[in-house]
Each structure stands twice: as structure tokens, then as C-alpha cells.
PDB file of C-alpha atoms in Angstrom:
ATOM      1  CA  MET A  18       0.000   0.000   0.000  1.00  0.00           C
ATOM      2  CA  LYS A  19       2.989   2.297   0.345  1.00  0.00           C
ATOM      3  CA  LYS A  20       3.496   2.309  -3.425  1.00  0.00           C
ATOM      4  CA  PHE A  21       0.497   4.470  -4.166  1.00  0.00           C
ATOM      5  CA  PHE A  22       1.171   7.257  -1.627  1.00  0.00           C
ATOM      6  CA  PRO A  23       3.058   9.487  -4.160  1.00  0.00           C
ATOM      7  CA  LEU A  24       0.084   9.282  -6.499  1.00  0.00           C
ATOM      8  CA  LEU A  25      -2.183  10.995  -3.979  1.00  0.00           C
ATOM      9  CA  THR A  26      -0.623  14.376  -4.665  1.00  0.00           C
ATOM     10  CA  GLN A  27      -1.485  14.038  -8.355  1.00  0.00           C
ATOM     11  CA  VAL A  28      -5.164  13.392  -7.739  1.00  0.00           C
ATOM     12  CA  SER A  29      -5.673  15.771  -4.823  1.00  0.00           C
ATOM     13  CA  LYS A  30      -7.260  18.501  -6.966  1.00  0.00           C
ATOM     14  CA  ALA A  31      -9.666  16.055  -8.550  1.00  0.00           C
ATOM     15  CA  LEU A  32     -10.659  14.679  -5.154  1.00  0.00           C
ATOM     16  CA  LEU A  33     -11.398  18.123  -3.761  1.00  0.00           C
ATOM     17  CA  LYS A  34     -13.612  18.958  -6.736  1.00  0.00           C
ATOM     18  CA  ARG A  35     -15.608  15.725  -6.521  1.00  0.00           C
ATOM     19  CA  LYS A  36     -16.476  16.103  -2.785  1.00  0.00           C
ATOM     20  CA  PHE A  37     -16.569  12.449  -1.907  1.00  0.00           C
ATOM     21  CA  HIS A  38     -17.791  13.152   1.616  1.00  0.00           C
ATOM     22  CA  SER A  39     -20.929  15.014   0.659  1.00  0.00           C
ATOM     23  CA  SER A  40     -24.080  13.078   1.534  1.00  0.00           C
ATOM     24  CA  ASN A  41     -25.552  10.908  -1.207  1.00  0.00           C
ATOM     25  CA  ARG A  42     -29.219  10.351  -1.861  1.00  0.00           C
ATOM     26  CA  HIS A  43     -28.820   6.565  -1.662  1.00  0.00           C
ATOM     27  CA  PHE A  44     -26.235   6.227   1.109  1.00  0.00           C
ATOM     28  CA  GLU A  45     -27.097   8.191   4.204  1.00  0.00           C
ATOM     29  CA  GLN A  46     -24.001   9.382   6.024  1.00  0.00           C
ATOM     30  CA  THR A  47     -24.368   9.330   9.784  1.00  0.00           C
ATOM     31  CA  GLU A  48     -22.485  11.617  12.103  1.00  0.00           C
ATOM     32  CA  GLY A  49     -19.174  10.140  13.139  1.00  0.00           C
ATOM     33  CA  ASP A  50     -18.723   7.808  10.154  1.00  0.00           C
ATOM     34  CA  VAL A  51     -15.867   9.870   8.772  1.00  0.00           C
ATOM     35  CA  GLN A  52     -13.762  12.313  10.713  1.00  0.00           C
ATOM     36  CA  ILE A  53     -12.895  15.153   8.375  1.00  0.00           C
ATOM     37  CA  GLY A  54     -10.510  17.985   9.082  1.00  0.00           C
ATOM     38  CA  ASN A  55      -8.123  17.770   6.206  1.00  0.00           C
ATOM     39  CA  PRO A  56      -9.858  15.835   3.378  1.00  0.00           C
ATOM     40  CA  PHE A  57      -6.790  13.596   3.121  1.00  0.00           C
ATOM     41  CA  CYS A  58      -6.016  13.181   6.797  1.00  0.00           C
ATOM     42  CA  LEU A  59      -8.128  11.616   9.545  1.00  0.00           C
ATOM     43  CA  GLU A  60      -8.057  13.131  12.974  1.00  0.00           C
ATOM     44  CA  PRO A  61      -6.299  10.735  15.381  1.00  0.00           C
ATOM     45  CA  ILE A  62      -8.515   9.184  18.028  1.00  0.00           C
ATOM     46  CA  GLU A  63      -7.057   9.273  21.528  1.00  0.00           C
ATOM     47  CA  TYR A  64      -8.741   8.343  24.798  1.00  0.00           C
ATOM     48  CA  GLU A  65      -7.727   7.328  28.296  1.00  0.00           C
ATOM     49  CA  SER A  66      -9.849   4.189  28.577  1.00  0.00           C
ATOM     50  CA  ARG A  67      -7.947   1.071  29.584  1.00  0.00           C
ATOM     51  CA  THR A  68     -10.708  -1.411  28.732  1.00  0.00           C
ATOM     52  CA  LEU A  69     -11.288  -0.606  25.045  1.00  0.00           C
ATOM     53  CA  ARG A  70      -9.070  -1.577  22.157  1.00  0.00           C
ATOM     54  CA  LYS A  71      -6.948   1.372  21.135  1.00  0.00           C
ATOM     55  CA  HIS A  72      -7.209   2.731  17.619  1.00  0.00           C
ATOM     56  CA  ASP A  73      -4.211   2.257  15.354  1.00  0.00           C
ATOM     57  CA  ASN A  74      -4.200   5.738  13.851  1.00  0.00           C
ATOM     58  CA  ASP A  75      -1.399   4.981  11.382  1.00  0.00           C
ATOM     59  CA  ARG A  76      -3.278   1.981  10.036  1.00  0.00           C
ATOM     60  CA  ARG A  77      -6.526   3.952   9.841  1.00  0.00           C
ATOM     61  CA  GLN A  78      -4.803   6.692   7.870  1.00  0.00           C
ATOM     62  CA  LYS A  79      -3.282   4.224   5.391  1.00  0.00           C
ATOM     63  CA  LEU A  80      -6.624   2.517   4.820  1.00  0.00           C
ATOM     64  CA  TYR A  81      -8.291   5.878   4.334  1.00  0.00           C
ATOM     65  CA  GLU A  82      -5.683   6.923   1.777  1.00  0.00           C
ATOM     66  CA  PHE A  83      -6.186   3.622  -0.015  1.00  0.00           C
ATOM     67  CA  GLY A  84      -9.893   4.427  -0.220  1.00  0.00           C
ATOM     68  CA  LEU A  85      -9.041   7.808  -1.717  1.00  0.00           C
ATOM     69  CA  TYR A  86      -6.817   6.060  -4.225  1.00  0.00           C
ATOM     70  CA  VAL A  87      -9.608   3.708  -5.306  1.00  0.00           C
ATOM     71  CA  ALA A  88     -12.008   6.655  -5.603  1.00  0.00           C
ATOM     72  CA  ALA A  89      -9.508   8.562  -7.738  1.00  0.00           C
ATOM     73  CA  CYS A  90      -8.954   5.582 -10.043  1.00  0.00           C
ATOM     74  CA  LEU A  91     -12.690   4.893 -10.461  1.00  0.00           C
ATOM     75  CA  PRO A  92     -14.420   8.261 -10.061  1.00  0.00           C
ATOM     76  CA  LYS A  93     -17.367   7.186 -12.190  1.00  0.00           C
ATOM     77  CA  TYR A  94     -18.485   4.454  -9.790  1.00  0.00           C
ATOM     78  CA  VAL A  95     -17.233   5.266  -6.279  1.00  0.00           C
ATOM     79  CA  GLN A  96     -19.802   7.453  -4.527  1.00  0.00           C
ATOM     80  CA  LYS A  97     -18.332   7.644  -1.043  1.00  0.00           C
ATOM     81  CA  ILE A  98     -15.642   6.209   1.199  1.00  0.00           C
ATOM     82  CA  GLN A  99     -15.810   6.124   4.967  1.00  0.00           C
ATOM     83  CA  MET A 100     -14.010   4.779   8.014  1.00  0.00           C
ATOM     84  CA  GLN A 101     -16.142   3.122  10.646  1.00  0.00           C
ATOM     85  CA  HIS A 102     -15.536   3.347  14.381  1.00  0.00           C
ATOM     86  CA  THR A 103     -14.073  -0.175  14.220  1.00  0.00           C
ATOM     87  CA  ASP A 104     -11.266   1.060  11.906  1.00  0.00           C
ATOM     88  CA  GLU A 105     -12.848  -0.620   8.866  1.00  0.00           C
ATOM     89  CA  LEU A 106     -12.796   0.943   5.430  1.00  0.00           C
ATOM     90  CA  GLU A 107     -16.061   1.000   3.489  1.00  0.00           C
ATOM     91  CA  ILE A 108     -16.285   1.775  -0.222  1.00  0.00           C
ATOM     92  CA  LEU A 109     -19.787   2.704  -1.398  1.00  0.00           C
ATOM     93  CA  ILE A 110     -20.341   2.298  -5.116  1.00  0.00           C
ATOM     94  CA  ALA A 111     -23.090   2.610  -7.720  1.00  0.00           C
ATOM     95  CA  PRO A 112     -24.736  -0.645  -8.896  1.00  0.00           C
ATOM     96  CA  GLU A 113     -23.484  -0.320 -12.476  1.00  0.00           C
ATOM     97  CA  GLY A 114     -19.917  -0.184 -11.179  1.00  0.00           C
ATOM     98  CA  PHE A 115     -20.160  -3.251  -8.967  1.00  0.00           C
ATOM     99  CA  LEU A 116     -18.173  -5.607 -11.189  1.00  0.00           C
ATOM    100  CA  PRO A 117     -15.604  -2.994 -12.391  1.00  0.00           C
ATOM    101  CA  VAL A 118     -14.773  -1.954  -8.816  1.00  0.00           C
ATOM    102  CA  MET A 119     -14.572  -5.555  -7.661  1.00  0.00           C
ATOM    103  CA  SER A 120     -12.310  -6.392 -10.605  1.00  0.00           C
ATOM    104  CA  PHE A 121     -10.063  -3.476  -9.701  1.00  0.00           C
ATOM    105  CA  LEU A 122      -9.815  -4.610  -6.072  1.00  0.00           C
ATOM    106  CA  LYS A 123      -9.105  -8.188  -7.090  1.00  0.00           C
ATOM    107  CA  LEU A 124      -6.595  -7.642  -9.908  1.00  0.00           C
ATOM    108  CA  HIS A 125      -4.806  -4.374  -9.149  1.00  0.00           C
ATOM    109  CA  GLN A 126      -1.281  -4.788  -7.818  1.00  0.00           C
ATOM    110  CA  HIS A 127      -1.879  -2.285  -5.007  1.00  0.00           C
ATOM    111  CA  ALA A 128      -5.004  -4.110  -3.782  1.00  0.00           C
ATOM    112  CA  CYS A 129      -4.827  -7.887  -4.385  1.00  0.00           C
ATOM    113  CA  PHE A 130      -8.061  -8.743  -2.593  1.00  0.00           C
ATOM    114  CA  GLY A 131      -8.052 -12.433  -3.422  1.00  0.00           C
ATOM    115  CA  GLN A 132     -10.702 -13.696  -1.017  1.00  0.00           C
ATOM    116  CA  VAL A 133     -14.337 -12.914  -0.173  1.00  0.00           C
ATOM    117  CA  SER A 134     -14.864 -13.453   3.546  1.00  0.00           C
ATOM    118  CA  ALA A 135     -18.577 -12.638   3.661  1.00  0.00           C
ATOM    119  CA  ALA A 136     -21.413 -11.378   1.502  1.00  0.00           C
ATOM    120  CA  THR A 137     -24.870 -10.422   2.678  1.00  0.00           C
ATOM    121  CA  ALA A 138     -27.629  -7.844   2.302  1.00  0.00           C
ATOM    122  CA  ILE A 139     -30.146  -5.876   4.352  1.00  0.00           C
ATOM    123  CA  ASP A 140     -33.684  -4.867   3.485  1.00  0.00           C
ATOM    124  CA  VAL A 141     -35.017  -1.376   4.213  1.00  0.00           C
ATOM    125  CA  PRO A 142     -38.432  -1.178   2.493  1.00  0.00           C
ATOM    126  CA  SER A 143     -38.750   2.578   3.082  1.00  0.00           C
ATOM    127  CA  ARG A 144     -35.838   3.306   0.720  1.00  0.00           C
ATOM    128  CA  GLU A 145     -36.168   3.790  -3.005  1.00  0.00           C
ATOM    129  CA  PHE A 146     -33.548   1.062  -3.441  1.00  0.00           C
ATOM    130  CA  ARG A 147     -34.578  -1.190  -0.598  1.00  0.00           C
ATOM    131  CA  PHE A 148     -31.662  -3.651  -0.667  1.00  0.00           C
ATOM    132  CA  GLU A 149     -28.145  -2.797   0.474  1.00  0.00           C
ATOM    133  CA  VAL A 150     -25.582  -5.436  -0.520  1.00  0.00           C
ATOM    134  CA  ALA A 151     -22.268  -5.697   1.325  1.00  0.00           C
ATOM    135  CA  TYR A 152     -19.174  -7.755   0.468  1.00  0.00           C
ATOM    136  CA  THR A 153     -16.253  -8.124   2.877  1.00  0.00           C
ATOM    137  CA  ILE A 154     -13.067  -8.880   0.971  1.00  0.00           C
ATOM    138  CA  LEU A 155      -9.598  -9.753   2.246  1.00  0.00           C
ATOM    139  CA  SER A 156      -6.212  -8.879   0.787  1.00  0.00           C
ATOM    140  CA  LEU A 157      -3.840 -11.699   1.635  1.00  0.00           C
ATOM    141  CA  ARG A 158      -0.902  -9.666   0.393  1.00  0.00           C
ATOM    142  CA  PHE A 159      -1.482  -6.671   2.673  1.00  0.00           C
ATOM    143  CA  GLY A 160      -3.512  -8.377   5.399  1.00  0.00           C
ATOM    144  CA  GLU A 161      -6.421  -5.912   5.322  1.00  0.00           C
ATOM    145  CA  PHE A 162     -10.196  -6.144   5.061  1.00  0.00           C
ATOM    146  CA  VAL A 163     -12.365  -3.798   3.004  1.00  0.00           C
ATOM    147  CA  ARG A 164     -16.157  -3.700   2.895  1.00  0.00           C
ATOM    148  CA  VAL A 165     -17.754  -2.836  -0.448  1.00  0.00           C
ATOM    149  CA  LYS A 166     -21.416  -1.748  -0.466  1.00  0.00           C
ATOM    150  CA  THR A 167     -23.910  -1.142  -3.228  1.00  0.00           C
ATOM    151  CA  TYR A 168     -27.706  -0.963  -3.555  1.00  0.00           C
ATOM    152  CA  THR A 169     -30.509  -2.321  -5.719  1.00  0.00           C
ATOM    153  CA  ASP A 170     -34.247  -3.042  -5.750  1.00  0.00           C
ATOM    154  CA  GLU A 171     -36.471  -6.035  -6.506  1.00  0.00           C
ATOM    155  CA  LEU A 172     -36.166  -5.742 -10.292  1.00  0.00           C
ATOM    156  CA  THR A 173     -32.634  -4.417 -10.902  1.00  0.00           C
ATOM    157  CA  PRO A 174     -30.047  -7.228 -11.043  1.00  0.00           C
ATOM    158  CA  LEU A 175     -26.405  -7.068  -9.995  1.00  0.00           C
ATOM    159  CA  GLU A 176     -23.433  -8.520 -11.823  1.00  0.00           C
ATOM    160  CA  SER A 177     -22.189 -11.754 -10.317  1.00  0.00           C
ATOM    161  CA  THR A 178     -18.577 -11.829  -9.095  1.00  0.00           C
ATOM    162  CA  CYS A 179     -18.178 -15.588  -9.565  1.00  0.00           C
ATOM    163  CA  SER A 180     -15.820 -14.872 -12.451  1.00  0.00           C
ATOM    164  CA  LEU A 181     -13.474 -13.231  -9.922  1.00  0.00           C
ATOM    165  CA  TRP A 182     -13.966 -15.423  -6.840  1.00  0.00           C
ATOM    166  CA  SER A 183     -15.337 -18.927  -7.313  1.00  0.00           C
ATOM    167  CA  GLY A 184     -16.099 -19.190  -3.602  1.00  0.00           C
ATOM    168  CA  VAL A 185     -18.725 -16.448  -3.812  1.00  0.00           C
ATOM    169  CA  ASN A 186     -21.026 -18.819  -5.706  1.00  0.00           C
ATOM    170  CA  TRP A 187     -22.860 -20.084  -2.609  1.00  0.00           C
ATOM    171  CA  LEU A 188     -22.882 -16.663  -0.956  1.00  0.00           C
ATOM    172  CA  GLU A 189     -24.710 -15.086  -3.883  1.00  0.00           C
ATOM    173  CA  ARG A 190     -27.110 -18.046  -3.996  1.00  0.00           C
ATOM    174  CA  GLU A 191     -27.897 -17.431  -0.333  1.00  0.00           C
ATOM    175  CA  ILE A 192     -28.533 -13.724  -0.987  1.00  0.00           C
ATOM    176  CA  TYR A 193     -30.833 -14.664  -3.863  1.00  0.00           C
ATOM    177  CA  ASP A 194     -32.668 -17.216  -1.735  1.00  0.00           C
ATOM    178  CA  MET A 195     -33.136 -15.004   1.325  1.00  0.00           C
ATOM    179  CA  PHE A 196     -33.709 -11.605  -0.329  1.00  0.00           C
ATOM    180  CA  GLY A 197     -34.616 -12.294  -3.965  1.00  0.00           C
ATOM    181  CA  ILE A 198     -31.734 -10.231  -5.382  1.00  0.00           C
ATOM    182  CA  ILE A 199     -30.886 -11.379  -8.910  1.00  0.00           C
ATOM    183  CA  PHE A 200     -27.256 -11.876 -10.000  1.00  0.00           C
ATOM    184  CA  VAL A 201     -26.759 -11.987 -13.749  1.00  0.00           C
ATOM    185  CA  ASN A 202     -24.068 -14.186 -15.280  1.00  0.00           C
ATOM    186  CA  HIS A 203     -24.173 -16.451 -12.230  1.00  0.00           C
ATOM    187  CA  PRO A 204     -23.293 -20.056 -13.180  1.00  0.00           C
ATOM    188  CA  ASP A 205     -25.981 -21.693 -10.997  1.00  0.00           C
ATOM    189  CA  LEU A 206     -28.435 -19.257  -9.418  1.00  0.00           C
ATOM    190  CA  ARG A 207     -30.758 -21.530  -7.434  1.00  0.00           C
ATOM    191  CA  ARG A 208     -32.122 -21.607  -3.919  1.00  0.00           C
ATOM    192  CA  ILE A 209     -29.681 -23.021  -1.387  1.00  0.00           C
ATOM    193  CA  LEU A 210     -31.309 -22.830   2.071  1.00  0.00           C
ATOM    194  CA  THR A 211     -34.979 -23.364   1.249  1.00  0.00           C
ATOM    195  CA  ASP A 212     -36.815 -25.818  -0.972  1.00  0.00           C
ATOM    196  CA  TYR A 213     -36.811 -25.185  -4.729  1.00  0.00           C
ATOM    197  CA  GLY A 214     -40.596 -24.730  -4.667  1.00  0.00           C
ATOM    198  CA  PHE A 215     -40.506 -22.308  -1.729  1.00  0.00           C
ATOM    199  CA  GLU A 216     -42.599 -19.176  -2.138  1.00  0.00           C
ATOM    200  CA  GLY A 217     -41.176 -15.793  -1.167  1.00  0.00           C
ATOM    201  CA  HIS A 218     -37.889 -14.741   0.400  1.00  0.00           C
ATOM    202  CA  PRO A 219     -37.620 -15.155   4.192  1.00  0.00           C
ATOM    203  CA  LEU A 220     -35.333 -12.217   5.074  1.00  0.00           C
ATOM    204  CA  ARG A 221     -37.434  -9.561   3.399  1.00  0.00           C
ATOM    205  CA  LYS A 222     -39.081  -7.304   5.953  1.00  0.00           C
ATOM    206  CA  ASP A 223     -42.505  -7.811   4.373  1.00  0.00           C
ATOM    207  CA  PHE A 224     -42.295 -11.612   4.648  1.00  0.00           C
ATOM    208  CA  PRO A 225     -44.607 -12.996   7.414  1.00  0.00           C
ATOM    209  CA  LEU A 226     -42.980 -14.757  10.350  1.00  0.00           C
ATOM    210  CA  THR A 227     -45.227 -17.784   9.875  1.00  0.00           C
ATOM    211  CA  GLY A 228     -44.529 -18.050   6.156  1.00  0.00           C
ATOM    212  CA  TYR A 229     -47.113 -18.912   3.511  1.00  0.00           C
ATOM    213  CA  VAL A 230     -47.034 -22.722   3.424  1.00  0.00           C
ATOM    214  CA  GLU A 231     -46.114 -25.544   5.778  1.00  0.00           C
ATOM    215  CA  VAL A 232     -44.764 -29.004   5.056  1.00  0.00           C
ATOM    216  CA  ARG A 233     -45.932 -32.285   6.570  1.00  0.00           C
ATOM    217  CA  TYR A 234     -45.621 -35.971   5.719  1.00  0.00           C
ATOM    218  CA  ASP A 235     -48.878 -37.618   4.638  1.00  0.00           C
ATOM    219  CA  ASP A 236     -49.096 -41.275   5.716  1.00  0.00           C
ATOM    220  CA  GLU A 237     -51.770 -42.059   3.138  1.00  0.00           C
ATOM    221  CA  LEU A 238     -50.021 -40.465   0.180  1.00  0.00           C
ATOM    222  CA  LYS A 239     -46.583 -41.494   1.455  1.00  0.00           C
ATOM    223  CA  LYS A 240     -45.024 -38.207   0.485  1.00  0.00           C
ATOM    224  CA  LEU A 241     -44.466 -34.642   1.656  1.00  0.00           C
ATOM    225  CA  VAL A 242     -47.459 -32.367   1.309  1.00  0.00           C
ATOM    226  CA  TYR A 243     -47.406 -28.568   1.078  1.00  0.00           C
ATOM    227  CA  GLU A 244     -50.379 -26.837   2.688  1.00  0.00           C
ATOM    228  CA  PRO A 245     -51.280 -23.270   3.688  1.00  0.00           C
ATOM    229  CA  VAL A 246     -50.224 -22.393   7.212  1.00  0.00           C
ATOM    230  CA  GLU A 247     -52.909 -23.358   9.716  1.00  0.00           C
ATOM    231  CA  TYR A 248     -52.843 -23.097  13.495  1.00  0.00           C
ATOM    232  CA  ALA A 249     -54.178 -26.095  15.379  1.00  0.00           C
ATOM    233  CA  GLN A 250     -55.307 -23.831  18.236  1.00  0.00           C
ATOM    234  CA  GLU A 251     -56.964 -20.461  17.931  1.00  0.00           C
ATOM    235  CA  PHE A 252     -55.313 -19.229  21.091  1.00  0.00           C
ATOM    236  CA  ARG A 253     -52.144 -20.545  22.614  1.00  0.00           C
ATOM    237  CA  ARG A 254     -51.000 -19.711  26.077  1.00  0.00           C
ATOM    238  CA  PHE A 255     -47.651 -20.748  27.422  1.00  0.00           C
ATOM    239  CA  GLN A 256     -46.815 -20.191  31.068  1.00  0.00           C
ATOM    240  CA  ILE A 257     -43.123 -20.383  31.633  1.00  0.00           C
ATOM    241  CA  GLU A 258     -41.912 -19.923  35.181  1.00  0.00           C
ATOM    242  CA  SER A 259     -38.429 -18.915  36.084  1.00  0.00           C
ATOM    243  CA  PRO A 260     -36.375 -21.259  38.312  1.00  0.00           C
ATOM    244  CA  TRP A 261     -36.896 -18.860  41.226  1.00  0.00           C
ATOM    245  CA  SER A 262     -40.678 -19.385  41.056  1.00  0.00           C
ATOM    246  CA  TYR A 263     -40.856 -23.144  41.614  1.00  0.00           C
ATOM    247  CA  MET A 264     -37.867 -23.452  43.960  1.00  0.00           C
ATOM    248  CA  LYS A 265     -40.002 -22.003  46.744  1.00  0.00           C
ATOM    249  CA  ASN A 266     -41.493 -25.477  47.234  1.00  0.00           C
ATOM    250  CA  PHE A 267     -38.146 -26.748  48.449  1.00  0.00           C
ATOM    251  CA  HIS A 268     -37.423 -24.021  51.002  1.00  0.00           C
ATOM    252  CA  GLU A 269     -38.862 -24.446  54.473  1.00  0.00           C
ATOM    253  CA  GLY A 270     -40.645 -21.426  55.763  1.00  0.00           C
ATOM    254  CA  TYR A 271     -40.658 -19.667  52.417  1.00  0.00           C
ATOM    255  CA  ASN A 272     -44.339 -18.759  52.643  1.00  0.00           C
ATOM    256  CA  GLU A 273     -44.192 -17.724  56.267  1.00  0.00           C
ATOM    257  CA  LYS A 274     -44.401 -14.099  57.208  1.00  0.00           C
ATOM    258  CA  LYS A 275     -41.187 -12.246  57.682  1.00  0.00           C
ATOM    259  CA  PRO A 276     -40.317 -11.560  61.310  1.00  0.00           C
ATOM    260  CA  GLU A 277     -41.031  -8.059  62.433  1.00  0.00           C
ATOM    261  CA  LYS A 278     -38.087  -5.870  63.147  1.00  0.00           C
ATOM    262  CA  GLN A 279     -37.497  -5.274  66.818  1.00  0.00           C
ATOM    263  CA  ASP A 280     -36.697  -1.809  68.002  1.00  0.00           C
ATOM    264  CA  LYS A 281     -33.220  -1.494  69.326  1.00  0.00           C
ATOM    265  CA  LYS A 282     -33.093  -0.290  72.916  1.00  0.00           C
TER     266      LYS A 282
END
């Protein structure tokens, strides 16, 4: 990562004009995400607590400068970069630049992110683009994690990254199964956690907790039968007592009145 530091001076004017830290209509920047004094320098975090993990300000600054470098190389797609309170770099990109940015992070000599550690999504139905997709990638060469985020809706697909990382195949299948996000050019986009005939996507916020159908084994038909969800009881009441409630039966004199306090003479 030290190799690209001299290049920052060449792109400084372009970075200042683009205003990477201005709030975006799709990504809402919360107070404290990025500490900005100098646009190219994070304010060091110092505190006297002895119980919390101390911030490595040098490492935070290098990661932040790497984010600036990625934004300068791909100004068309990178919408914002930010450092979280856990000293993690996040790169927020437009959906159309998902595969180009991922290719840059995988193949560029100053990045070399050769492994996807995690990939997931969240659903916020109130947003115009309700799904926020996040990939956590690891650079084995530099020993650093970076989180890449983008957004989409129910109808807009994302480019699959299986051509870059073969191990992301199952992760993208899980995102498709749980959220219904489509990945184009995926080699085998099928459900992976639910049945192939399952209706709906369980991790969407508008999906009912009880689901739509239930499965049971029919002894007469000798096969699994799918039926609409039906409660056997109209009203269920469960009374669960804590251990302190029933242990009173084993203590002598538990139900007796407490002795009155005697006045001290």
C-alpha cells in the first residue's frame, strides 16, 4: 500500500472537486462515520480508557488513503468512502460499477483482494432502493479487510462476481434465496437454504414470520405435502416460570411471614 502514496498528490485537486464526503441520496451518512478535518487526513482518536481496544491511527490513515486512491482511479463508480468506528474501510459504489470496482480490487497490484470473507444484504423497504448489498473482501498480500457496499431493488439485477472469486457462488445463492436479489451471469443461481418450490424470500421485511405454506408428511399419500399455514389452536397460552418461582417449594418457611423488626433499645 505504500506504493500508491506518491500518487495521492497528483489526484488531490480532482478529489477536492468531486467532494466524496458530501451526503448521497442513496447512502445516508451518519455523524461520526468519517472524521474530516483535512480531506486527506483523519483526525487521530485518543482516549484514556484502559478497557477498550486502542485505535491504530497509522493503520486507519493508510486505509483511508487507499480508499481515496480507489475513488480517484474509479471516479465514475465510487460514490463515497468512509471509516467506521471499528477502523474498517467502506467503499460505497453505484450498482453499475459493482463488477468494475470488484475487478479493480481483485486484480490491481496495489489491492490484491483475493478472497471474499462474507457477503450479505439488508432490506429497508422505506428506501427507493430497498436492498443494500455488502461484500467483505480480504487482501492476503497486505492483510487488510475492506467492505464494499452497493444498492438495488427487486427488479434491478447485480453482476455476479463468480468470475473473480469462485467461492462467492454459494454466498450469492444465499442472498438470492433469502432476499430475492438477482445476479446476472451467475453459473448456478438456485435456492440453497430453502426448498426449490418455496414461495417468497424469508429475510425480506414484508415476509410474514409464519410463512405462507407448511410441510408435513402424509401417511396415506406417502409423500411430503405442502399446505397453507394453519394453526391447530386459535389461542395458545404458554406459562413459563423462572427457576426462582418453583424453587419455593423446596425451602422451608418460604411462605411464612417475615419476622417483624425489633426496636433497638
